[in-house]
mmCIF file of C-alpha atoms in Angstrom:
data_model
loop_
_atom_site.group_PDB
_atom_site.id
_atom_site.type_symbol
_atom_site.label_atom_id
_atom_site.label_comp_id
_atom_site.label_asym_id
_atom_site.label_seq_id
_atom_site.Cartn_x
_atom_site.Cartn_y
_atom_site.Cartn_z
ATOM 1 C CA UNK A 963 -25.390 0.630 -27.337
ATOM 2 C CA UNK A 964 -28.110 -0.557 -29.703
ATOM 3 C CA UNK A 965 -28.261 -4.000 -28.104
ATOM 4 C CA UNK A 966 -28.124 -2.538 -24.608
ATOM 5 C CA UNK A 967 -30.949 -0.086 -25.416
ATOM 6 C CA UNK A 968 -33.057 -2.894 -26.909
ATOM 7 C CA UNK A 969 -32.418 -5.110 -23.877
ATOM 8 C CA UNK A 970 -33.320 -2.231 -21.566
ATOM 9 C CA UNK A 971 -36.594 -1.606 -23.429
ATOM 10 C CA UNK A 972 -37.442 -5.306 -23.147
ATOM 11 C CA UNK A 973 -36.393 -5.901 -19.521
ATOM 12 C CA UNK A 974 -35.187 -2.799 -17.646
ATOM 13 C CA UNK A 975 -34.585 -4.553 -14.319
ATOM 14 C CA UNK A 976 -32.458 -7.381 -15.704
ATOM 15 C CA UNK A 977 -30.503 -5.050 -17.984
ATOM 16 C CA UNK A 978 -29.782 -2.665 -15.134
ATOM 17 C CA UNK A 979 -28.533 -5.541 -12.981
ATOM 18 C CA UNK A 980 -26.248 -6.710 -15.801
ATOM 19 C CA UNK A 981 -24.887 -3.175 -16.161
ATOM 20 C CA UNK A 982 -24.195 -3.011 -12.422
ATOM 21 C CA UNK A 983 -22.312 -6.303 -12.724
ATOM 22 C CA UNK A 984 -20.281 -5.018 -15.671
ATOM 23 C CA UNK A 985 -19.172 -1.994 -13.645
ATOM 24 C CA UNK A 986 -17.620 -4.280 -11.035
ATOM 25 C CA UNK A 987 -16.163 -6.850 -13.420
ATOM 26 C CA UNK A 988 -12.401 -7.123 -13.007
ATOM 27 C CA UNK A 989 -12.196 -4.849 -9.973
ATOM 28 C CA UNK A 990 -10.077 -6.119 -7.087
ATOM 29 C CA UNK A 991 -12.947 -5.036 -4.809
ATOM 30 C CA UNK A 992 -15.710 -6.366 -7.078
ATOM 31 C CA UNK A 993 -17.888 -7.670 -4.237
ATOM 32 C CA UNK A 994 -17.858 -4.300 -2.473
ATOM 33 C CA UNK A 995 -18.675 -2.479 -5.710
ATOM 34 C CA UNK A 996 -21.497 -4.887 -6.556
ATOM 35 C CA UNK A 997 -23.049 -4.606 -3.114
ATOM 36 C CA UNK A 998 -22.889 -0.803 -3.066
ATOM 37 C CA UNK A 999 -24.297 -0.435 -6.592
ATOM 38 C CA UNK A 1000 -27.066 -2.992 -5.997
ATOM 39 C CA UNK A 1001 -28.018 -1.183 -2.785
ATOM 40 C CA UNK A 1002 -28.042 2.144 -4.594
ATOM 41 C CA UNK A 1003 -30.249 0.839 -7.407
ATOM 42 C CA UNK A 1004 -32.623 -0.740 -4.887
ATOM 43 C CA UNK A 1005 -32.889 2.422 -2.763
ATOM 44 C CA UNK A 1006 -33.074 4.926 -5.600
ATOM 45 C CA UNK A 1007 -34.823 3.142 -8.435
ATOM 46 C CA UNK A 1008 -33.689 4.960 -11.576
ATOM 47 C CA UNK A 1009 -36.325 6.539 -13.776
ATOM 48 C CA UNK A 1010 -36.738 4.332 -16.855
ATOM 49 C CA UNK A 1011 -37.323 7.244 -19.225
ATOM 50 C CA UNK A 1012 -34.239 9.083 -17.966
ATOM 51 C CA UNK A 1013 -32.068 5.980 -18.368
ATOM 52 C CA UNK A 1014 -33.429 5.339 -21.863
ATOM 53 C CA UNK A 1015 -32.733 8.970 -22.821
ATOM 54 C CA UNK A 1016 -29.222 8.720 -21.395
ATOM 55 C CA UNK A 1017 -28.561 5.563 -23.415
ATOM 56 C CA UNK A 1018 -29.772 7.338 -26.532
ATOM 57 C CA UNK A 1019 -27.371 10.230 -25.897
ATOM 58 C CA UNK A 1020 -24.459 7.835 -25.393
ATOM 59 C CA UNK A 1021 -25.407 5.966 -28.556
ATOM 60 C CA UNK A 1022 -25.882 9.003 -30.787
ATOM 61 C CA UNK A 1023 -23.381 11.571 -29.539
ATOM 62 C CA UNK A 1024 -19.765 11.696 -30.634
ATOM 63 C CA UNK A 1025 -17.863 14.793 -29.575
ATOM 64 C CA UNK A 1026 -14.387 13.491 -30.425
ATOM 65 C CA UNK A 1027 -13.885 16.175 -33.071
ATOM 66 C CA UNK A 1028 -14.395 18.934 -30.494
ATOM 67 C CA UNK A 1029 -11.987 17.681 -27.813
ATOM 68 C CA UNK A 1030 -9.052 19.734 -29.059
ATOM 69 C CA UNK A 1031 -11.157 22.906 -28.640
ATOM 70 C CA UNK A 1032 -11.388 22.414 -24.868
ATOM 71 C CA UNK A 1033 -8.773 24.483 -23.094
ATOM 72 C CA UNK A 1034 -9.727 23.790 -19.477
ATOM 73 C CA UNK A 1035 -7.624 21.622 -17.179
ATOM 74 C CA UNK A 1036 -9.124 18.160 -16.891
ATOM 75 C CA UNK A 1037 -8.488 15.195 -14.643
ATOM 76 C CA UNK A 1038 -9.253 11.884 -16.265
ATOM 77 C CA UNK A 1039 -9.819 9.188 -13.654
ATOM 78 C CA UNK A 1040 -9.974 5.752 -15.179
ATOM 79 C CA UNK A 1041 -9.987 2.265 -13.705
ATOM 80 C CA UNK A 1042 -7.152 0.281 -15.239
ATOM 81 C CA UNK A 1043 -9.432 -2.795 -15.339
ATOM 82 C CA UNK A 1044 -12.511 -1.049 -16.740
ATOM 83 C CA UNK A 1045 -14.491 -3.359 -19.050
ATOM 84 C CA UNK A 1046 -17.282 -0.837 -19.752
ATOM 85 C CA UNK A 1047 -15.024 1.916 -21.105
ATOM 86 C CA UNK A 1048 -11.613 0.530 -22.069
ATOM 87 C CA UNK A 1049 -8.537 2.238 -20.610
ATOM 88 C CA UNK A 1050 -7.567 3.166 -24.171
ATOM 89 C CA UNK A 1051 -10.491 5.624 -24.124
ATOM 90 C CA UNK A 1052 -8.964 7.429 -21.146
ATOM 91 C CA UNK A 1053 -5.599 7.479 -22.902
ATOM 92 C CA UNK A 1054 -7.260 8.910 -26.006
ATOM 93 C CA UNK A 1055 -8.922 11.678 -23.969
ATOM 94 C CA UNK A 1056 -5.591 12.484 -22.369
ATOM 95 C CA UNK A 1057 -3.905 12.816 -25.774
ATOM 96 C CA UNK A 1058 -6.685 15.006 -27.169
ATOM 97 C CA UNK A 1059 -7.293 17.292 -24.169
ATOM 98 C CA UNK A 1060 -4.474 19.788 -23.798
ATOM 99 C CA UNK A 1061 -3.595 20.251 -20.155
ATOM 100 C CA UNK A 1062 -5.225 17.044 -19.021
ATOM 101 C CA UNK A 1063 -3.898 14.626 -16.452
ATOM 102 C CA UNK A 1064 -4.644 10.926 -16.632
ATOM 103 C CA UNK A 1065 -4.827 8.949 -13.417
ATOM 104 C CA UNK A 1066 -5.287 5.222 -14.004
ATOM 105 C CA UNK A 1067 -6.556 3.699 -10.765
ATOM 106 C CA UNK A 1068 -4.720 0.417 -10.246
ATOM 107 C CA UNK A 1069 -6.977 -2.565 -9.629
ATOM 108 C CA UNK A 1070 -10.160 -0.586 -10.294
ATOM 109 C CA UNK A 1071 -12.810 -1.230 -12.913
ATOM 110 C CA UNK A 1072 -15.578 1.200 -13.991
ATOM 111 C CA UNK A 1073 -16.360 2.576 -10.525
ATOM 112 C CA UNK A 1074 -13.043 3.501 -8.889
ATOM 113 C CA UNK A 1075 -14.824 6.085 -6.736
ATOM 114 C CA UNK A 1076 -16.583 3.158 -5.029
ATOM 115 C CA UNK A 1077 -13.806 0.589 -4.882
ATOM 116 C CA UNK A 1078 -11.016 3.015 -4.024
ATOM 117 C CA UNK A 1079 -12.542 6.260 -2.721
ATOM 118 C CA UNK A 1080 -9.376 7.332 -0.897
ATOM 119 C CA UNK A 1081 -7.236 6.994 -4.020
ATOM 120 C CA UNK A 1082 -9.793 8.915 -6.082
ATOM 121 C CA UNK A 1083 -10.162 11.645 -3.445
ATOM 122 C CA UNK A 1084 -6.385 12.023 -3.233
ATOM 123 C CA UNK A 1085 -6.069 12.293 -7.026
ATOM 124 C CA UNK A 1086 -8.796 14.961 -7.132
ATOM 125 C CA UNK A 1087 -7.210 16.910 -4.261
ATOM 126 C CA UNK A 1088 -3.786 16.817 -5.939
ATOM 127 C CA UNK A 1089 -5.273 17.931 -9.243
ATOM 128 C CA UNK A 1090 -7.080 20.833 -7.577
ATOM 129 C CA UNK A 1091 -3.902 21.930 -5.797
ATOM 130 C CA UNK A 1092 -2.207 22.139 -9.166
#
């Protein structure tokens, strides 16, 4: 996160484009994901201060010790090919969150809701039905 935050402070546009590319890396629908994310960034230019603050939160915040205190049902949707947040992180959340369900989206990277919206919608609907 330190290097990413430094890169973002130096060149926000380039760093944002690299992050968009990372989200699609490994996805079976990588071209679709890239196009949709690039279009989104172009249409809705993110606020630099908000992104920098978000990076700082990700860098500085570790709530792992509090996970076992959460007693709400949780659906963990995770792309099995995610290179931004490794699938092991989703597995860890599943182990630590009582009552959680883990749904690894086959062939998806960091943005399964873009590459496989039907699969994600179905998983959410099934989770909500109980």
